[in-house]
mmCIF file of C-alpha atoms in Angstrom:
data_model
loop_
_atom_site.group_PDB
_atom_site.id
_atom_site.type_symbol
_atom_site.label_atom_id
_atom_site.label_comp_id
_atom_site.label_asym_id
_atom_site.label_seq_id
_atom_site.Cartn_x
_atom_site.Cartn_y
_atom_site.Cartn_z
ATOM 1 C CA MET A 1 178.156 168.163 117.434
ATOM 2 C CA LYS A 2 179.854 164.744 117.702
ATOM 3 C CA VAL A 3 177.117 163.596 120.100
ATOM 4 C CA PHE A 4 174.412 164.695 117.647
ATOM 5 C CA LEU A 5 176.081 162.882 114.732
ATOM 6 C CA SER A 6 176.513 159.700 116.795
ATOM 7 C CA THR A 7 172.842 159.740 117.836
ATOM 8 C CA PHE A 8 171.755 160.390 114.249
ATOM 9 C CA LEU A 9 173.832 157.465 112.926
ATOM 10 C CA VAL A 10 172.468 155.081 115.583
ATOM 11 C CA ALA A 11 168.889 156.075 114.712
ATOM 12 C CA CYS A 12 169.552 155.497 111.008
ATOM 13 C CA CYS A 13 170.973 152.042 111.733
ATOM 14 C CA ILE A 14 167.895 151.082 113.785
ATOM 15 C CA LEU A 15 165.585 152.343 111.006
ATOM 16 C CA VAL A 16 167.469 150.337 108.351
ATOM 17 C CA GLN A 17 167.270 147.185 110.527
ATOM 18 C CA LEU A 18 163.517 147.629 111.010
ATOM 19 C CA CYS A 19 162.957 148.104 107.276
ATOM 20 C CA PHE A 20 165.041 145.038 106.465
ATOM 21 C CA ALA A 21 163.185 142.938 109.037
ATOM 22 C CA THR A 22 159.817 144.005 107.619
ATOM 23 C CA GLY A 23 160.930 143.328 104.049
ATOM 24 C CA ALA A 24 162.325 139.924 104.993
ATOM 25 C CA SER A 25 159.081 139.059 106.750
ATOM 26 C CA ASN A 26 157.083 139.955 103.648
ATOM 27 C CA ILE A 27 159.430 137.884 101.483
ATOM 28 C CA VAL A 28 158.905 134.905 103.802
ATOM 29 C CA ASN A 29 155.159 135.458 103.665
ATOM 30 C CA ARG A 30 155.221 135.499 99.860
ATOM 31 C CA HIS A 31 157.263 132.307 99.637
ATOM 32 C CA SER A 32 155.061 130.522 102.163
ATOM 33 C CA GLY A 33 151.861 131.575 100.412
ATOM 34 C CA ASN A 34 150.729 133.761 103.326
ATOM 35 C CA PHE A 35 150.395 137.011 101.409
ATOM 36 C CA PRO A 36 149.596 140.068 103.479
ATOM 37 C CA ARG A 37 146.072 140.685 102.108
ATOM 38 C CA ASN A 38 144.351 144.007 101.824
ATOM 39 C CA LYS A 39 141.150 143.932 103.856
ATOM 40 C CA GLU A 40 139.246 144.957 100.746
ATOM 41 C CA THR A 41 140.584 141.996 98.696
ATOM 42 C CA PRO A 42 137.920 139.198 98.587
ATOM 43 C CA SER A 43 138.935 135.659 99.566
ATOM 44 C CA TYR A 44 138.669 132.727 97.129
ATOM 45 C CA ASN A 45 135.685 131.306 99.025
ATOM 46 C CA ASN A 46 133.861 134.622 98.908
ATOM 47 C CA VAL A 47 134.543 134.971 95.182
ATOM 48 C CA LEU A 48 133.277 131.423 94.572
ATOM 49 C CA LYS A 49 130.181 132.027 96.679
ATOM 50 C CA THR A 50 129.465 135.280 94.840
ATOM 51 C CA SER A 51 129.922 133.544 91.482
ATOM 52 C CA GLN A 52 127.480 130.802 92.486
ATOM 53 C CA GLN A 53 124.965 133.407 93.661
ATOM 54 C CA VAL A 54 125.224 135.233 90.335
ATOM 55 C CA GLN A 55 124.746 131.971 88.419
ATOM 56 C CA ARG A 56 121.736 131.128 90.608
ATOM 57 C CA LYS A 57 120.142 134.526 89.977
ATOM 58 C CA GLU A 58 120.637 134.077 86.239
ATOM 59 C CA ALA A 59 119.013 130.601 86.307
ATOM 60 C CA PRO A 60 115.352 130.285 85.215
ATOM 61 C CA ASP A 61 112.526 130.014 87.713
ATOM 62 C CA LEU A 62 111.004 126.597 88.325
ATOM 63 C CA MET A 63 108.094 127.183 85.973
ATOM 64 C CA THR A 64 110.397 128.205 83.125
ATOM 65 C CA LEU A 65 112.764 125.324 83.925
ATOM 66 C CA THR A 66 109.838 122.890 83.682
ATOM 67 C CA SER A 67 109.166 124.130 80.158
ATOM 68 C CA GLU A 68 112.840 124.047 79.170
ATOM 69 C CA LEU A 69 113.119 120.424 80.315
ATOM 70 C CA GLY A 70 110.210 119.445 78.076
ATOM 71 C CA LEU A 71 107.851 118.511 80.926
ATOM 72 C CA LYS A 72 104.853 119.701 78.947
ATOM 73 C CA ALA A 73 102.134 117.766 80.794
ATOM 74 C CA PHE A 74 103.280 118.897 84.242
ATOM 75 C CA TYR A 75 103.683 122.482 82.987
ATOM 76 C CA LEU A 76 100.121 122.581 81.596
ATOM 77 C CA PHE A 77 98.601 121.000 84.686
ATOM 78 C CA VAL A 78 100.384 123.508 86.947
ATOM 79 C CA GLN A 79 98.902 126.324 84.883
ATOM 80 C CA GLN A 80 95.427 124.802 85.049
ATOM 81 C CA ALA A 81 95.697 124.429 88.824
ATOM 82 C CA GLY A 82 96.672 128.086 89.260
ATOM 83 C CA LEU A 83 100.063 127.240 90.746
ATOM 84 C CA ALA A 84 102.280 128.858 88.107
ATOM 85 C CA THR A 85 102.683 132.071 90.120
ATOM 86 C CA MET A 86 103.904 130.063 93.090
ATOM 87 C CA LEU A 87 106.591 128.282 91.036
ATOM 88 C CA ARG A 88 107.715 131.600 89.592
ATOM 89 C CA GLY A 89 107.857 133.174 93.053
ATOM 90 C CA LYS A 90 110.593 133.521 95.614
ATOM 91 C CA GLY A 91 110.579 129.992 97.042
ATOM 92 C CA PRO A 92 112.658 128.055 97.682
ATOM 93 C CA TRP A 93 110.741 125.005 96.474
ATOM 94 C CA THR A 94 111.549 121.411 95.635
ATOM 95 C CA VAL A 95 109.540 119.985 92.753
ATOM 96 C CA PHE A 96 109.179 116.287 91.950
ATOM 97 C CA ALA A 97 108.018 116.594 88.338
ATOM 98 C CA PRO A 98 106.643 113.497 86.548
ATOM 99 C CA THR A 99 107.586 112.826 82.946
ATOM 100 C CA ASN A 100 105.086 113.231 80.127
ATOM 101 C CA SER A 101 104.890 109.448 79.779
ATOM 102 C CA ALA A 102 104.042 109.139 83.495
ATOM 103 C CA PHE A 103 100.904 111.199 82.875
ATOM 104 C CA ASP A 104 100.169 109.272 79.662
ATOM 105 C CA ARG A 105 100.186 105.977 81.581
ATOM 106 C CA LEU A 106 97.462 107.082 83.997
ATOM 107 C CA PRO A 107 94.173 105.154 83.715
ATOM 108 C CA GLN A 108 91.345 107.000 81.998
ATOM 109 C CA ASP A 109 89.302 107.310 85.199
ATOM 110 C CA VAL A 110 92.260 108.966 86.945
ATOM 111 C CA LYS A 111 92.767 111.353 84.031
ATOM 112 C CA ALA A 112 89.077 112.229 84.249
ATOM 113 C CA ALA A 113 89.404 112.877 87.993
ATOM 114 C CA LEU A 114 92.222 115.366 87.339
ATOM 115 C CA ALA A 115 89.712 117.507 85.433
ATOM 116 C CA ASP A 116 88.366 118.489 88.863
ATOM 117 C CA PRO A 117 90.353 121.623 89.878
ATOM 118 C CA GLY A 118 90.314 120.648 93.553
ATOM 119 C CA VAL A 119 91.695 117.160 92.867
ATOM 120 C CA LEU A 120 94.290 118.510 90.439
ATOM 121 C CA ASN A 121 95.458 121.149 92.918
ATOM 122 C CA ARG A 122 95.891 118.597 95.694
ATOM 123 C CA VAL A 123 97.751 116.148 93.449
ATOM 124 C CA LEU A 124 100.178 118.792 92.164
ATOM 125 C CA LEU A 125 100.869 120.228 95.625
ATOM 126 C CA TYR A 126 101.792 116.680 96.626
ATOM 127 C CA HIS A 127 104.712 117.017 94.181
ATOM 128 C CA ILE A 128 105.987 120.263 95.746
ATOM 129 C CA VAL A 129 107.955 120.740 98.970
ATOM 130 C CA PRO A 130 108.214 124.210 100.576
ATOM 131 C CA LYS A 131 112.018 124.096 100.950
ATOM 132 C CA GLU A 132 115.029 123.179 98.835
ATOM 133 C CA LEU A 133 116.069 119.526 98.986
ATOM 134 C CA LYS A 134 118.944 118.470 96.775
ATOM 135 C CA ALA A 135 119.349 114.745 96.137
ATOM 136 C CA GLY A 136 122.419 114.546 98.365
ATOM 137 C CA SER A 137 120.409 115.705 101.384
ATOM 138 C CA LEU A 138 117.885 112.857 101.123
ATOM 139 C CA GLN A 139 118.460 109.825 103.327
ATOM 140 C CA ASN A 140 116.833 106.414 103.183
ATOM 141 C CA ASN A 141 113.341 106.344 104.739
ATOM 142 C CA LYS A 142 113.291 110.145 104.990
ATOM 143 C CA VAL A 143 109.722 111.402 105.415
ATOM 144 C CA ILE A 144 109.126 114.721 103.640
ATOM 145 C CA THR A 145 106.196 117.062 104.226
ATOM 146 C CA THR A 146 104.719 118.407 101.000
ATOM 147 C CA ALA A 147 103.055 121.734 100.225
ATOM 148 C CA ASN A 148 99.592 120.342 101.015
ATOM 149 C CA ASN A 149 100.787 118.993 104.385
ATOM 150 C CA ASP A 150 100.817 115.371 103.229
ATOM 151 C CA THR A 151 104.004 113.313 103.325
ATOM 152 C CA VAL A 152 106.151 111.418 100.831
ATOM 153 C CA MET A 153 109.006 109.047 101.593
ATOM 154 C CA ALA A 154 112.466 109.100 100.039
ATOM 155 C CA ASN A 155 114.392 105.843 99.752
ATOM 156 C CA ILE A 156 117.883 105.057 98.509
ATOM 157 C CA TYR A 157 118.806 101.604 97.241
ATOM 158 C CA GLU A 158 122.319 100.516 96.373
ATOM 159 C CA ASP A 159 124.014 97.129 96.396
ATOM 160 C CA GLN A 160 127.459 97.183 94.836
ATOM 161 C CA GLU A 161 127.960 93.419 95.209
ATOM 162 C CA ALA A 162 124.770 92.762 93.243
ATOM 163 C CA GLY A 163 125.770 95.307 90.614
ATOM 164 C CA GLN A 164 122.820 97.491 91.536
ATOM 165 C CA ASP A 165 123.339 101.187 90.792
ATOM 166 C CA ARG A 166 122.196 103.808 93.282
ATOM 167 C CA VAL A 167 118.447 104.300 92.969
ATOM 168 C CA LEU A 168 116.666 107.218 94.617
ATOM 169 C CA THR A 169 112.886 106.912 94.844
ATOM 170 C CA ILE A 170 110.072 109.156 96.031
ATOM 171 C CA ASN A 171 107.114 107.034 97.157
ATOM 172 C CA GLY A 172 108.652 104.291 95.062
ATOM 173 C CA SER A 173 108.926 106.398 91.913
ATOM 174 C CA PRO A 174 112.505 106.349 90.580
ATOM 175 C CA VAL A 175 114.210 109.725 90.228
ATOM 176 C CA TYR A 176 116.007 109.551 86.907
ATOM 177 C CA LYS A 177 117.238 113.131 86.678
ATOM 178 C CA GLU A 178 118.320 114.880 89.872
ATOM 179 C CA ASN A 179 119.194 118.420 90.936
ATOM 180 C CA GLN A 180 117.896 120.533 88.053
ATOM 181 C CA MET A 181 118.621 123.929 89.572
ATOM 182 C CA ALA A 182 116.413 126.997 89.326
ATOM 183 C CA ARG A 183 116.842 130.430 90.894
ATOM 184 C CA ASN A 184 114.020 129.625 93.316
ATOM 185 C CA GLY A 185 114.635 125.972 94.087
ATOM 186 C CA VAL A 186 115.432 122.559 92.651
ATOM 187 C CA LEU A 187 113.581 120.110 90.414
ATOM 188 C CA HIS A 188 113.881 116.317 90.272
ATOM 189 C CA ILE A 189 112.289 114.391 87.401
ATOM 190 C CA ILE A 190 110.400 111.246 88.475
ATOM 191 C CA ASP A 191 108.861 108.372 86.541
ATOM 192 C CA LYS A 192 105.411 108.194 88.186
ATOM 193 C CA VAL A 193 102.623 110.537 89.177
ATOM 194 C CA LEU A 194 102.311 110.649 92.969
ATOM 195 C CA PHE A 195 98.884 110.515 94.622
ATOM 196 C CA PRO A 196 98.040 111.528 98.202
ATOM 197 C CA LEU A 197 95.284 108.926 98.337
ATOM 198 C CA THR A 198 96.563 106.584 101.032
ATOM 199 C CA THR A 199 96.477 107.971 104.538
ATOM 200 C CA GLY A 200 97.429 106.265 107.748
ATOM 201 C CA THR A 201 99.387 103.192 108.701
ATOM 202 C CA ALA A 202 99.395 99.761 107.068
ATOM 203 C CA LEU A 203 96.720 98.645 109.545
ATOM 204 C CA GLN A 204 94.513 101.616 108.683
ATOM 205 C CA TYR A 205 94.989 100.855 104.985
ATOM 206 C CA LEU A 206 93.650 97.318 105.520
ATOM 207 C CA ARG A 207 90.686 98.533 107.542
ATOM 208 C CA GLN A 208 89.682 100.919 104.750
ATOM 209 C CA ASP A 209 88.956 97.907 102.525
ATOM 210 C CA ASN A 210 87.327 95.325 104.737
ATOM 211 C CA ALA A 211 85.806 93.488 101.766
ATOM 212 C CA THR A 212 89.301 92.647 100.488
ATOM 213 C CA TYR A 213 91.176 92.177 103.764
ATOM 214 C CA SER A 214 88.729 91.062 106.494
ATOM 215 C CA GLN A 215 90.280 87.565 106.743
ATOM 216 C CA THR A 216 93.785 89.032 106.575
ATOM 217 C CA LEU A 217 92.964 91.329 109.494
ATOM 218 C CA LYS A 218 91.602 88.427 111.511
ATOM 219 C CA LEU A 219 94.750 86.373 110.891
ATOM 220 C CA LEU A 220 96.949 89.328 111.919
ATOM 221 C CA GLU A 221 94.942 89.693 115.123
ATOM 222 C CA VAL A 222 95.410 85.993 115.908
ATOM 223 C CA ALA A 223 99.139 86.429 115.204
ATOM 224 C CA GLY A 224 99.327 89.408 117.588
ATOM 225 C CA LEU A 225 100.795 91.657 114.883
ATOM 226 C CA THR A 226 98.219 94.428 114.494
ATOM 227 C CA SER A 227 100.385 96.698 116.655
ATOM 228 C CA THR A 228 103.326 96.140 114.272
ATOM 229 C CA LEU A 229 101.191 97.278 111.336
ATOM 230 C CA ASN A 230 100.140 100.342 113.325
ATOM 231 C CA ASP A 231 103.570 101.225 114.725
ATOM 232 C CA THR A 232 105.750 104.146 113.632
ATOM 233 C CA THR A 233 108.646 101.790 112.799
ATOM 234 C CA ALA A 234 108.744 101.472 109.009
ATOM 235 C CA HIS A 235 108.621 98.096 107.243
ATOM 236 C CA THR A 236 107.577 96.460 103.983
ATOM 237 C CA PHE A 237 104.248 94.677 104.340
ATOM 238 C CA LEU A 238 103.497 91.787 101.950
ATOM 239 C CA LEU A 239 99.765 91.560 102.514
ATOM 240 C CA PRO A 240 97.679 88.660 101.179
ATOM 241 C CA THR A 241 94.053 89.296 100.228
ATOM 242 C CA ASN A 242 91.028 87.315 101.363
ATOM 243 C CA ALA A 243 91.227 85.484 98.018
ATOM 244 C CA ALA A 244 94.827 84.507 98.791
ATOM 245 C CA LEU A 245 93.776 82.947 102.104
ATOM 246 C CA GLU A 246 90.874 81.160 100.482
ATOM 247 C CA LYS A 247 93.371 79.180 98.368
ATOM 248 C CA LEU A 248 94.097 77.186 101.529
ATOM 249 C CA ASP A 249 92.088 74.145 102.408
ATOM 250 C CA PRO A 250 89.205 75.338 104.648
ATOM 251 C CA ALA A 251 90.367 73.054 107.449
ATOM 252 C CA GLN A 252 93.904 74.492 107.240
ATOM 253 C CA LEU A 253 92.591 78.050 107.357
ATOM 254 C CA ARG A 254 90.421 77.261 110.402
ATOM 255 C CA HIS A 255 93.475 75.756 112.082
ATOM 256 C CA LEU A 256 95.531 78.911 111.463
ATOM 257 C CA MET A 257 92.779 81.105 112.826
ATOM 258 C CA ASN A 258 93.042 79.197 116.115
ATOM 259 C CA ASP A 259 96.822 78.734 116.327
ATOM 260 C CA SER A 260 98.466 82.013 117.369
ATOM 261 C CA ARG A 261 102.004 80.597 117.335
ATOM 262 C CA THR A 262 101.830 79.323 113.765
ATOM 263 C CA ALA A 263 99.895 82.397 112.629
ATOM 264 C CA SER A 264 102.592 84.667 114.096
ATOM 265 C CA GLN A 265 105.371 82.709 112.377
ATOM 266 C CA ILE A 266 103.603 82.877 109.010
ATOM 267 C CA MET A 267 102.609 86.543 109.116
ATOM 268 C CA LYS A 268 106.068 87.679 110.297
ATOM 269 C CA ARG A 269 107.308 86.057 107.093
ATOM 270 C CA HIS A 270 105.167 88.625 105.253
ATOM 271 C CA ILE A 271 106.832 91.632 106.903
ATOM 272 C CA LEU A 272 110.301 92.713 105.764
ATOM 273 C CA GLN A 273 112.749 94.445 108.077
ATOM 274 C CA ASP A 274 113.460 97.270 105.618
ATOM 275 C CA VAL A 275 111.283 99.547 103.500
ATOM 276 C CA ILE A 276 111.677 98.383 99.891
ATOM 277 C CA PHE A 277 109.642 99.822 97.056
ATOM 278 C CA GLN A 278 109.508 97.848 93.818
ATOM 279 C CA ALA A 279 112.333 99.871 92.240
ATOM 280 C CA GLY A 280 114.607 98.773 95.097
ATOM 281 C CA PHE A 281 114.243 95.017 94.485
ATOM 282 C CA TYR A 282 116.530 93.096 92.149
ATOM 283 C CA ASP A 283 116.322 89.570 90.802
ATOM 284 C CA ASN A 284 117.426 86.758 93.158
ATOM 285 C CA GLU A 285 117.792 89.177 96.056
ATOM 286 C CA GLN A 286 117.533 87.749 99.571
ATOM 287 C CA VAL A 287 115.450 89.934 101.889
ATOM 288 C CA LYS A 288 115.171 89.573 105.657
ATOM 289 C CA THR A 289 111.794 89.175 107.337
ATOM 290 C CA LEU A 290 110.609 89.693 110.920
ATOM 291 C CA GLU A 291 110.363 85.918 111.373
ATOM 292 C CA ASP A 292 112.024 84.860 114.641
ATOM 293 C CA ASN A 293 115.075 83.232 113.024
ATOM 294 C CA ASN A 294 115.522 86.093 110.501
ATOM 295 C CA GLU A 295 114.185 83.952 107.681
ATOM 296 C CA GLU A 296 114.940 85.323 104.226
ATOM 297 C CA LEU A 297 112.712 85.414 101.172
ATOM 298 C CA THR A 298 113.963 85.236 97.597
ATOM 299 C CA VAL A 299 112.829 87.974 95.223
ATOM 300 C CA LEU A 300 112.247 87.078 91.574
ATOM 301 C CA VAL A 301 111.951 90.013 89.165
ATOM 302 C CA GLY A 302 111.082 89.475 85.530
ATOM 303 C CA PRO A 303 109.106 90.871 82.577
ATOM 304 C CA GLY A 304 105.902 89.452 84.034
ATOM 305 C CA GLY A 305 106.289 91.246 87.344
ATOM 306 C CA MET A 306 107.645 90.301 90.742
ATOM 307 C CA GLU A 307 107.319 87.205 92.911
ATOM 308 C CA LEU A 308 108.580 86.246 96.334
ATOM 309 C CA TYR A 309 109.549 82.755 97.382
ATOM 310 C CA GLY A 310 109.434 81.535 100.964
ATOM 311 C CA ASN A 311 108.571 78.372 102.855
ATOM 312 C CA GLY A 312 108.333 76.464 99.580
ATOM 313 C CA THR A 313 105.693 78.805 98.173
ATOM 314 C CA PHE A 314 105.686 81.408 95.402
ATOM 315 C CA SER A 315 103.633 84.554 95.931
ATOM 316 C CA ARG A 316 103.046 87.034 93.120
ATOM 317 C CA VAL A 317 102.801 90.788 93.770
ATOM 318 C CA LEU A 318 99.397 91.969 92.553
ATOM 319 C CA ALA A 319 99.746 95.627 93.489
ATOM 320 C CA ALA A 320 103.089 97.205 94.365
ATOM 321 C CA ASP A 321 104.130 100.425 96.052
ATOM 322 C CA VAL A 322 101.133 101.389 98.173
ATOM 323 C CA PRO A 323 102.693 104.058 100.424
ATOM 324 C CA VAL A 324 101.654 104.135 104.073
ATOM 325 C CA THR A 325 102.957 106.293 106.894
ATOM 326 C CA ASN A 326 104.978 103.413 108.326
ATOM 327 C CA GLY A 327 106.443 101.995 105.133
ATOM 328 C CA VAL A 328 105.035 100.412 102.006
ATOM 329 C CA VAL A 329 102.441 97.750 101.187
ATOM 330 C CA HIS A 330 102.741 95.200 98.384
ATOM 331 C CA VAL A 331 99.570 93.174 97.883
ATOM 332 C CA VAL A 332 100.306 89.481 97.184
ATOM 333 C CA ASP A 333 98.144 86.691 95.767
ATOM 334 C CA THR A 334 99.309 83.740 97.916
ATOM 335 C CA LEU A 335 100.013 83.144 101.588
ATOM 336 C CA MET A 336 103.600 81.907 101.915
ATOM 337 C CA TYR A 337 102.718 78.867 103.954
ATOM 338 C CA LYS A 338 103.237 75.207 103.194
ATOM 339 C CA PRO A 339 101.548 72.937 105.772
#
């Protein structure tokens, strides 16, 4: 009997010690923040993710969002093109939606062209990407394939020292309202209507308009730079027209056409190292060229437009933001060359 009682008391002591140890461990866990969690209790991250999913499901579709944001012109054109079902569908899609004023600013001949269902469909699909791209995922010079298998280019410009705010552009069109979320994608509001009219490289762009650029092409060939204009490396091309070259004295122009070294030096001055659409320039900015000693041009931006200054010559931009597959073309009215 004494043996039984002794064994029983020892067992009770061990049990009490185990219970105390377990309780103490739980107390430590509570004070350290490591609560013993029931497997069925959701974590904070899972709760947050679920909440975001619920909010996303309750958000409007892209077509409804377009209407809610007051983008009446884009909304009506999407309906006319028969694309409303797509923007109400599963997605995900990214939509670059132009403002009403962007459509209002279109020339009358362009507005008339949009009356053609085929043209309208192609133009609108150029504003839609078959995946979700939030603004934060877009890097400078990022090439994006659109729903009609064309491409647009995203660029990001920011210069804190110059007081320039961050500017995101799509084919040079500033994005002024980003990340408007829908249940089936994201919408960014842009300030221009995008057109998939230019295809090919900067060199191919010039060759499509021989009447305007035949002399320019010849000078680029003499300079040995046609491969640069046809390369995949992206640049900004400041391209003078035939009329710009004809401002030179005929004897000077003949000399350039037979002097490859000077021609190369001059035409490299008309190619910038970086891709810069008009929205990315700011007044008195210094931009680097491909010229052998990294010559810089000065950009002058004002109410009358944009000019560049180099080699003692001012050159006005006649047509800005012509997108090409290897960068952007700005057509200029003067060759930056001072004999």
